[in-house]
Tab-separated table of C-alpha atoms in Angstrom:
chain	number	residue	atom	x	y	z
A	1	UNK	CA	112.706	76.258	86.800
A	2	UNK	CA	112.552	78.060	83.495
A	3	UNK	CA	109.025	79.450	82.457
A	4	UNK	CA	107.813	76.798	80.261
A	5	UNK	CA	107.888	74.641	82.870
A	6	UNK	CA	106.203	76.053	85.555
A	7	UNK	CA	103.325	74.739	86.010
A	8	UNK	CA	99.739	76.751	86.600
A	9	UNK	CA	99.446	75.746	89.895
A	10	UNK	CA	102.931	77.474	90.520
A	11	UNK	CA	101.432	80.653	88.978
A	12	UNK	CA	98.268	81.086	90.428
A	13	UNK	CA	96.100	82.227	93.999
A	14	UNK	CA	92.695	81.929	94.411
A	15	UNK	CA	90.063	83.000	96.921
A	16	UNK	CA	86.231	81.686	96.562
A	17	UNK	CA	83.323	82.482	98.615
A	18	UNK	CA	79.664	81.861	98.683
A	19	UNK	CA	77.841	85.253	98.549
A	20	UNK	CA	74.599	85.630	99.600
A	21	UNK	CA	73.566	87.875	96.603
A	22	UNK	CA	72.555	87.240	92.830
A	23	UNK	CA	75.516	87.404	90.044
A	24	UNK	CA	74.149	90.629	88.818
A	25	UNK	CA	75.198	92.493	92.018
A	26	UNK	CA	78.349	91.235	92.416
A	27	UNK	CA	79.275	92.190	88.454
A	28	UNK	CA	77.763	95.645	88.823
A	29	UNK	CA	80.173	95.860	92.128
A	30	UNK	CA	83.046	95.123	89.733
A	31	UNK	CA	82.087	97.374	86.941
A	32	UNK	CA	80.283	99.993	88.271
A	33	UNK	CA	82.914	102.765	89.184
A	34	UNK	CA	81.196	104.137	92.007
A	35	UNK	CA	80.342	100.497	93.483
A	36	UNK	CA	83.752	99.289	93.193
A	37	UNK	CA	85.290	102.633	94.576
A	38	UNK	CA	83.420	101.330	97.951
A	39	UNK	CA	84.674	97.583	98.261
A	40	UNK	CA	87.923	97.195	96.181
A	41	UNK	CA	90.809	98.183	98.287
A	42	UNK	CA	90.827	96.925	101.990
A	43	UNK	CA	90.210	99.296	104.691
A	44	UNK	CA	92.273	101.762	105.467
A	45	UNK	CA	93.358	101.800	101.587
A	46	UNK	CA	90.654	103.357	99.573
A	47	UNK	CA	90.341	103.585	95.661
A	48	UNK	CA	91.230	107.332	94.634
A	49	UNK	CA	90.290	107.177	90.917
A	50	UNK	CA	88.408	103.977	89.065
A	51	UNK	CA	87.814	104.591	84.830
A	52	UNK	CA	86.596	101.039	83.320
A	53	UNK	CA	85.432	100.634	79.784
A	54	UNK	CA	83.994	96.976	80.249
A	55	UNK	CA	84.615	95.338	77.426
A	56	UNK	CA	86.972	92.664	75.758
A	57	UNK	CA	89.899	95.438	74.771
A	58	UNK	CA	88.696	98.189	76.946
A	59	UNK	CA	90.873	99.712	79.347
A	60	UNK	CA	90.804	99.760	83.050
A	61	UNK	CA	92.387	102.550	85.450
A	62	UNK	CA	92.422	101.755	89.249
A	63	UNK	CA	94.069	104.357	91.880
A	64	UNK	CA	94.979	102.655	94.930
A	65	UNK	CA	95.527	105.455	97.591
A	66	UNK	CA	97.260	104.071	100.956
A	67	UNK	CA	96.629	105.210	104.352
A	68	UNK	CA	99.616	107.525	103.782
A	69	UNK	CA	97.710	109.192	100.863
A	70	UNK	CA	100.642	107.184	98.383
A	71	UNK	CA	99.166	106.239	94.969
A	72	UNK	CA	99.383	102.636	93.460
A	73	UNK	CA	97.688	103.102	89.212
A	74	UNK	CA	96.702	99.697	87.860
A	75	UNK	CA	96.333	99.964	84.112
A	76	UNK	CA	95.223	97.308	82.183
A	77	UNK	CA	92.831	95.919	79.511
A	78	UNK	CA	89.673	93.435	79.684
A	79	UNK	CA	90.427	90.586	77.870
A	80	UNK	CA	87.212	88.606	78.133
A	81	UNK	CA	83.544	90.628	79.711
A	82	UNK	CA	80.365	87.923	80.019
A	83	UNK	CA	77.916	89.714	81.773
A	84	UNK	CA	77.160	88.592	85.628
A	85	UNK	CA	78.948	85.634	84.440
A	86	UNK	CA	82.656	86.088	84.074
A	87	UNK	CA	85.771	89.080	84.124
A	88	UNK	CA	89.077	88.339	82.994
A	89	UNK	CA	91.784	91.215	82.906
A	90	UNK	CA	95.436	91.384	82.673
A	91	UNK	CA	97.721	94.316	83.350
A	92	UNK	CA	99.979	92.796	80.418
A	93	UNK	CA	98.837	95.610	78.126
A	94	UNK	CA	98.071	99.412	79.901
A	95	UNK	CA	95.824	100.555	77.355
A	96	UNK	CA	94.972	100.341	73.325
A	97	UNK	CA	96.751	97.056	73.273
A	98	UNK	CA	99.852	98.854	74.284
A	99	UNK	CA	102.473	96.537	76.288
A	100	UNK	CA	102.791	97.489	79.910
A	101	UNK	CA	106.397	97.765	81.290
A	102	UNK	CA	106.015	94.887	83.452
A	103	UNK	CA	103.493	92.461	83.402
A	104	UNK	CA	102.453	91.012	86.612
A	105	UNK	CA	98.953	89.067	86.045
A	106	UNK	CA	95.598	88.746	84.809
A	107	UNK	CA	92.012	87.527	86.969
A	108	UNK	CA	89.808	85.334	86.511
A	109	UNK	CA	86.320	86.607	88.014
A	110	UNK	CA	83.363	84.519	88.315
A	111	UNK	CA	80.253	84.667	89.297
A	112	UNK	CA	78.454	81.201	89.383
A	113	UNK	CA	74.768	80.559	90.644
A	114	UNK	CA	74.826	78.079	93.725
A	115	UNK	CA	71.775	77.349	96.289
A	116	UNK	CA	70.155	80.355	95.854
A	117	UNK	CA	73.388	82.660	96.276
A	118	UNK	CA	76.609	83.319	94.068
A	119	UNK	CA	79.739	81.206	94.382
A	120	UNK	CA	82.612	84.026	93.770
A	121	UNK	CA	86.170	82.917	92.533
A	122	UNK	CA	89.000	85.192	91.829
A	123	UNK	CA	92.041	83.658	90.246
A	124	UNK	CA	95.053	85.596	89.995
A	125	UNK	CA	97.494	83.829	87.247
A	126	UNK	CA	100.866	85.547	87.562
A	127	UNK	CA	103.600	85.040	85.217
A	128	UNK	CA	106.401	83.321	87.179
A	129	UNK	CA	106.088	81.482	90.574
A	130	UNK	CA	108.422	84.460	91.707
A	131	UNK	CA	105.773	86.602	90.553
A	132	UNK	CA	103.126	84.395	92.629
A	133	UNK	CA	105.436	84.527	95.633
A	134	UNK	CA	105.452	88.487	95.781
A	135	UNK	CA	102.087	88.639	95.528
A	136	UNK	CA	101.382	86.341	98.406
A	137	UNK	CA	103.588	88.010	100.513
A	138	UNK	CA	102.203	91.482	99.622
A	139	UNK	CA	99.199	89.931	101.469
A	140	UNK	CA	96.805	88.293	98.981
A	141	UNK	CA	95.056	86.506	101.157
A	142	UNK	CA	94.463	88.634	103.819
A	143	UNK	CA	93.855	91.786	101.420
A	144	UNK	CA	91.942	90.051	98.626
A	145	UNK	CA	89.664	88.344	101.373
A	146	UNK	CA	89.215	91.780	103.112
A	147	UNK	CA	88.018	93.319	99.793
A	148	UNK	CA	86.038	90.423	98.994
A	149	UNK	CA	83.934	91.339	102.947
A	150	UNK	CA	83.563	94.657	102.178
A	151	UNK	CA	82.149	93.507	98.067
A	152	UNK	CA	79.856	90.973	100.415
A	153	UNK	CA	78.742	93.682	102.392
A	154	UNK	CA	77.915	96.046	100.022
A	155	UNK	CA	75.943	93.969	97.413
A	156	UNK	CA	73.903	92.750	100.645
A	157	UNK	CA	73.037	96.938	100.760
A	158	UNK	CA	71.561	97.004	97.105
């Protein structure tokens, strides 16, 4: 199947959760570099180095450190920043619109009211269903729900 037509669904993951917590904890959690150096990474991986200028255009630096003490940077660039309301990033571009060497994908975060609590999605578009596959076999699931416990847990602290 050639790019154009793969279809979304081919592209993307998603994890959603109900959070017991108001929007605005769960968006300081994601752009707060001290919050998110607490939840991001799933235990025992821990977040060595976070630098986010939240805004449409601003850059974003994450240091993933494995339990060996490796290093994993993720550059990229906010492409869309509504306040307690919505995130969207890719790491298509590293930083000042420059083109990263290979782009992988860009999230979707939102935080919707629901009952009282916060209805979290995170949708991970990647740019090839081969793309998507890696990804899910890296661990998505497992990792992105981990991170998304320890976000749950730590916005329940605050």
């Amino acid at each position: 199947m050639n790019p154009t037509e793969q279809t979304a669904e081919s592209r993307e993951l998603m994890l959603t959760r109900l959070i017991d917590a108001p929007s605005e904890k769960l968006y300081k959690a994601w752009t707060e570099p001290a919050l998110l150096k607490q939840w991001f990474c799933p235990k025992p991986w821990t977040v060595a180095a976070a630098e986010l200028d939240v805004r449409a255009g601003g850059t974003s630096n994450i240091v993933m450190r494995g339990p060996d003490g490796e290093e994993f940077p993720n550059q990229g660039i906010y492409l869309e920043v509504v306040p307690n309301e919505r995130l969207v990033f890719t790491d298509a571009y590293t930083s000042a619109w420059e083109p990263s060497a290979k782009p992988f994908m860009t999230g979707i975060i939102t935080f919707t009211p629901e009952a009282g609590k916060t209805r979290y999605t995170a949708r991970v578009l990647h740019w090839s269903a081969a793309d998507r596959k890696t990804h899910e076999e890296m661990g998505f699931h497992e990792g992105w729900g981990k991170a998304t416990d320890q976000l749950a847990e730590l916005v329940a602290g605050f």
